[in-house]
Short mmCIF file of N, CA and C in Angstrom, two decimals:
data_model
loop_
_atom_site.label_atom_id
_atom_site.label_comp_id
_atom_site.label_asym_id
_atom_site.label_seq_id
_atom_site.Cartn_x
_atom_site.Cartn_y
_atom_site.Cartn_z
N MET K 1 9.03 -23.85 -12.37
CA MET K 1 9.10 -25.10 -11.53
C MET K 1 7.79 -25.78 -11.83
N ALA K 2 7.14 -25.54 -12.40
CA ALA K 2 5.53 -25.81 -13.11
C ALA K 2 5.77 -26.79 -14.47
N LEU K 3 6.60 -25.91 -14.46
CA LEU K 3 6.69 -26.58 -16.23
C LEU K 3 7.51 -28.89 -15.88
N ALA K 4 8.99 -27.91 -14.98
CA ALA K 4 9.95 -29.16 -14.66
C ALA K 4 8.21 -30.19 -13.92
N ALA K 5 7.67 -30.09 -13.42
CA ALA K 5 6.83 -30.68 -12.36
C ALA K 5 5.65 -31.34 -13.21
N ALA K 6 5.73 -30.27 -14.30
CA ALA K 6 4.73 -31.31 -15.00
C ALA K 6 5.36 -31.64 -16.24
N ALA K 7 6.36 -32.15 -16.40
CA ALA K 7 7.26 -32.74 -17.32
C ALA K 7 7.61 -33.76 -16.67
N GLY K 8 8.45 -34.11 -15.53
CA GLY K 8 8.25 -35.64 -14.17
C GLY K 8 7.27 -36.13 -14.21
N GLY K 9 6.35 -35.53 -13.74
CA GLY K 9 4.40 -36.59 -13.89
C GLY K 9 4.10 -35.90 -12.25
N HIS K 10 4.45 -34.61 -12.20
CA HIS K 10 4.68 -34.91 -10.05
C HIS K 10 3.13 -33.92 -10.37
N GLY K 11 1.73 -33.97 -10.22
CA GLY K 11 1.03 -33.10 -10.51
C GLY K 11 0.67 -32.54 -9.08
N GLY K 12 0.39 -33.57 -7.93
CA GLY K 12 0.54 -32.14 -6.59
C GLY K 12 1.69 -31.12 -6.73
N LEU K 13 2.59 -31.46 -6.87
CA LEU K 13 3.81 -30.08 -7.46
C LEU K 13 3.72 -29.05 -8.53
N LEU K 14 2.81 -29.46 -9.91
CA LEU K 14 2.60 -28.63 -10.71
C LEU K 14 1.52 -28.27 -10.14
N LEU K 15 0.19 -28.48 -9.35
CA LEU K 15 -0.51 -27.31 -8.77
C LEU K 15 0.42 -26.06 -7.78
N VAL K 16 1.29 -26.49 -7.10
CA VAL K 16 1.76 -26.52 -5.93
C VAL K 16 2.41 -24.91 -6.64
N ALA K 17 3.33 -24.97 -7.59
CA ALA K 17 4.15 -24.05 -8.17
C ALA K 17 3.19 -23.14 -9.37
N ALA K 18 2.27 -24.28 -9.74
CA ALA K 18 1.49 -22.48 -10.48
C ALA K 18 1.12 -21.72 -10.01
N GLY K 19 0.13 -22.28 -8.85
CA GLY K 19 -0.15 -21.74 -7.65
C GLY K 19 0.43 -20.27 -7.09
N ALA K 20 1.82 -20.92 -6.90
CA ALA K 20 2.48 -20.24 -6.40
C ALA K 20 2.99 -18.67 -7.31
N CYS K 21 3.23 -19.13 -8.84
CA CYS K 21 3.33 -18.41 -9.70
C CYS K 21 1.94 -17.15 -9.79
N ALA K 22 1.47 -18.30 -10.17
CA ALA K 22 0.02 -16.93 -10.08
C ALA K 22 0.36 -15.77 -9.02
N ALA K 23 0.04 -16.60 -7.67
CA ALA K 23 0.85 -15.14 -6.20
C ALA K 23 1.05 -14.21 -6.41
N VAL K 24 2.82 -14.42 -6.46
CA VAL K 24 2.98 -13.61 -7.31
C VAL K 24 3.20 -12.77 -8.64
N ALA K 25 2.64 -12.94 -9.15
CA ALA K 25 2.15 -12.26 -10.42
C ALA K 25 1.10 -11.27 -9.45
N ILE K 26 -0.28 -11.92 -9.04
CA ILE K 26 -1.29 -11.31 -8.52
C ILE K 26 -0.70 -9.76 -7.84
N PHE K 27 0.79 -10.67 -6.78
CA PHE K 27 1.44 -9.72 -5.59
C PHE K 27 1.76 -8.34 -6.46
N GLY K 28 2.65 -8.35 -7.19
CA GLY K 28 2.93 -7.60 -8.17
C GLY K 28 2.62 -6.58 -9.34
N LEU K 29 1.31 -7.11 -8.70
CA LEU K 29 0.82 -6.07 -10.08
C LEU K 29 -0.24 -5.08 -9.24
N LEU K 30 -0.83 -5.71 -8.09
CA LEU K 30 -1.57 -5.31 -6.64
C LEU K 30 -0.53 -4.08 -6.48
N VAL K 31 0.78 -4.10 -6.32
CA VAL K 31 1.73 -3.46 -5.67
C VAL K 31 1.56 -2.53 -6.79
N PHE K 32 1.67 -2.54 -8.19
CA PHE K 32 2.22 -1.59 -8.69
C PHE K 32 1.07 -0.85 -8.81
N GLU K 33 -0.21 -1.32 -8.79
CA GLU K 33 -1.60 -0.45 -9.12
C GLU K 33 -1.78 0.40 -7.79
N SER K 34 -1.66 -0.28 -7.28
CA SER K 34 -2.31 0.56 -5.42
C SER K 34 -0.74 1.91 -5.06
N THR K 35 0.47 1.85 -6.09
CA THR K 35 1.76 3.24 -6.36
C THR K 35 0.82 3.62 -7.19
N VAL K 36 0.39 3.12 -8.22
CA VAL K 36 -0.10 4.53 -9.56
C VAL K 36 -1.86 5.20 -8.86
N ARG K 37 -2.29 4.30 -7.73
CA ARG K 37 -3.46 5.11 -7.36
C ARG K 37 -3.54 6.37 -6.46
N ARG K 38 -1.91 5.82 -5.60
CA ARG K 38 -1.26 6.51 -4.86
C ARG K 38 -0.78 7.87 -5.18
N ASP K 39 -0.25 7.61 -6.76
CA ASP K 39 1.25 8.79 -7.30
C ASP K 39 -0.26 9.62 -7.96
N HIS K 40 -1.91 9.43 -8.44
CA HIS K 40 -2.47 9.93 -9.04
C HIS K 40 -3.26 10.16 -7.41
N HIS K 41 -3.51 9.99 -6.32
CA HIS K 41 -4.27 10.97 -5.47
C HIS K 41 -3.35 11.75 -5.06
N GLU K 42 -2.16 11.79 -4.78
CA GLU K 42 -1.30 12.82 -4.80
C GLU K 42 -0.93 13.51 -5.75
N ARG K 43 -1.66 13.85 -6.85
CA ARG K 43 -1.44 14.09 -8.14
C ARG K 43 0.46 14.23 -9.30
N HIS K 44 0.60 12.77 -9.03
CA HIS K 44 2.09 13.14 -10.20
C HIS K 44 1.81 12.41 -10.97
N ASP K 45 2.78 12.69 -12.11
CA ASP K 45 2.38 11.93 -13.28
C ASP K 45 3.00 10.54 -13.50
N ASN K 46 3.82 10.44 -12.53
CA ASN K 46 4.43 8.80 -13.55
C ASN K 46 4.68 8.16 -11.89
N PRO K 47 3.96 6.87 -11.97
CA PRO K 47 4.30 5.81 -11.07
C PRO K 47 6.13 5.91 -10.80
N HIS K 48 6.18 6.29 -9.06
CA HIS K 48 7.63 5.61 -8.76
C HIS K 48 7.40 4.51 -7.41
N LEU K 49 8.14 3.62 -8.00
CA LEU K 49 7.85 2.11 -7.23
C LEU K 49 9.00 1.91 -6.27
N LEU K 50 9.77 2.73 -6.49
CA LEU K 50 11.53 2.52 -6.23
C LEU K 50 11.98 3.67 -4.80
N SER K 51 10.52 4.76 -5.15
CA SER K 51 11.32 6.17 -4.05
C SER K 51 9.89 6.64 -3.39
N ASP K 52 9.71 6.53 -2.12
CA ASP K 52 9.12 7.13 -1.95
C ASP K 52 8.95 8.91 -1.49
N SER K 53 10.34 8.98 -2.32
CA SER K 53 10.43 10.75 -1.94
C SER K 53 10.29 11.47 -3.68
N TYR K 54 10.07 12.93 -3.39
CA TYR K 54 9.72 12.74 -4.97
C TYR K 54 10.63 14.47 -4.75
N VAL K 55 11.25 15.01 -5.93
CA VAL K 55 12.11 16.50 -5.86
C VAL K 55 11.34 17.71 -6.01
N ASP K 56 11.92 18.11 -5.35
CA ASP K 56 10.78 19.46 -4.70
C ASP K 56 11.32 20.47 -5.94
N ASP K 57 9.97 21.31 -6.38
CA ASP K 57 10.58 22.17 -7.56
C ASP K 57 11.01 23.32 -7.27
N GLN K 58 11.16 24.47 -6.26
CA GLN K 58 11.85 24.87 -5.97
C GLN K 58 13.72 24.30 -5.75
N LEU K 59 13.96 23.44 -5.05
CA LEU K 59 15.22 22.99 -4.99
C LEU K 59 15.40 22.81 -6.79
N TRP K 60 14.46 22.03 -7.90
CA TRP K 60 15.13 22.23 -8.75
C TRP K 60 15.25 23.11 -9.62
N LYS K 61 14.26 23.98 -9.67
CA LYS K 61 14.52 25.43 -10.42
C LYS K 61 16.06 26.35 -10.07
N ALA K 62 16.31 25.52 -8.64
CA ALA K 62 17.28 26.48 -7.72
C ALA K 62 18.57 25.80 -8.90
N VAL K 63 18.64 24.68 -9.10
CA VAL K 63 19.54 23.53 -9.30
C VAL K 63 20.04 24.26 -11.02
N ILE K 64 18.90 23.73 -11.98
CA ILE K 64 19.22 24.65 -13.32
C ILE K 64 19.65 25.45 -13.13
N SER K 65 19.04 27.31 -12.37
CA SER K 65 19.71 27.98 -12.25
C SER K 65 21.11 27.93 -11.71
N ALA K 66 21.69 27.40 -11.10
CA ALA K 66 23.09 27.43 -10.50
C ALA K 66 24.02 27.06 -11.85
N ARG K 67 23.30 26.14 -12.59
CA ARG K 67 24.18 25.38 -13.58
C ARG K 67 23.70 25.99 -14.87
N ASP K 68 22.82 27.25 -15.01
CA ASP K 68 22.94 27.95 -15.92
C ASP K 68 23.59 29.06 -15.37
N ARG K 69 24.08 29.47 -14.71
CA ARG K 69 24.90 30.94 -13.99
C ARG K 69 26.50 30.06 -14.29
N ASP K 70 26.36 28.40 -14.06
CA ASP K 70 27.87 28.09 -13.87
C ASP K 70 28.73 27.62 -15.45
N THR K 71 27.59 27.96 -16.84
CA THR K 71 27.98 27.50 -18.31
C THR K 71 28.44 28.35 -18.29
N PRO K 72 29.83 28.25 -19.47
CA PRO K 72 30.49 29.77 -20.26
C PRO K 72 28.63 30.46 -21.13
N LYS K 73 28.87 31.76 -21.04
CA LYS K 73 28.08 32.56 -22.12
C LYS K 73 28.29 32.66 -23.60
N ASP K 74 29.97 31.98 -23.70
CA ASP K 74 30.08 31.88 -25.88
C ASP K 74 30.02 30.91 -26.45
N ARG K 75 29.29 30.14 -25.53
CA ARG K 75 29.46 28.71 -26.46
C ARG K 75 28.14 28.90 -27.39
#
């Protein structure tokens, strides 16, 4: 929108569109940074932006062992 406003000679709209673009970019960076900070505080390895839940280690080990029991042994 900022480029279209600049091409059309609308200086006021150019400032509004550029400000909105900058605000969205800054907000996105703040969300990402706060998620990384929280994950590090809770001792998680990677940022999880779309999920508030984490896989339980005991459950994951049970799934792996059940999968290993169900696979044929003669492979």
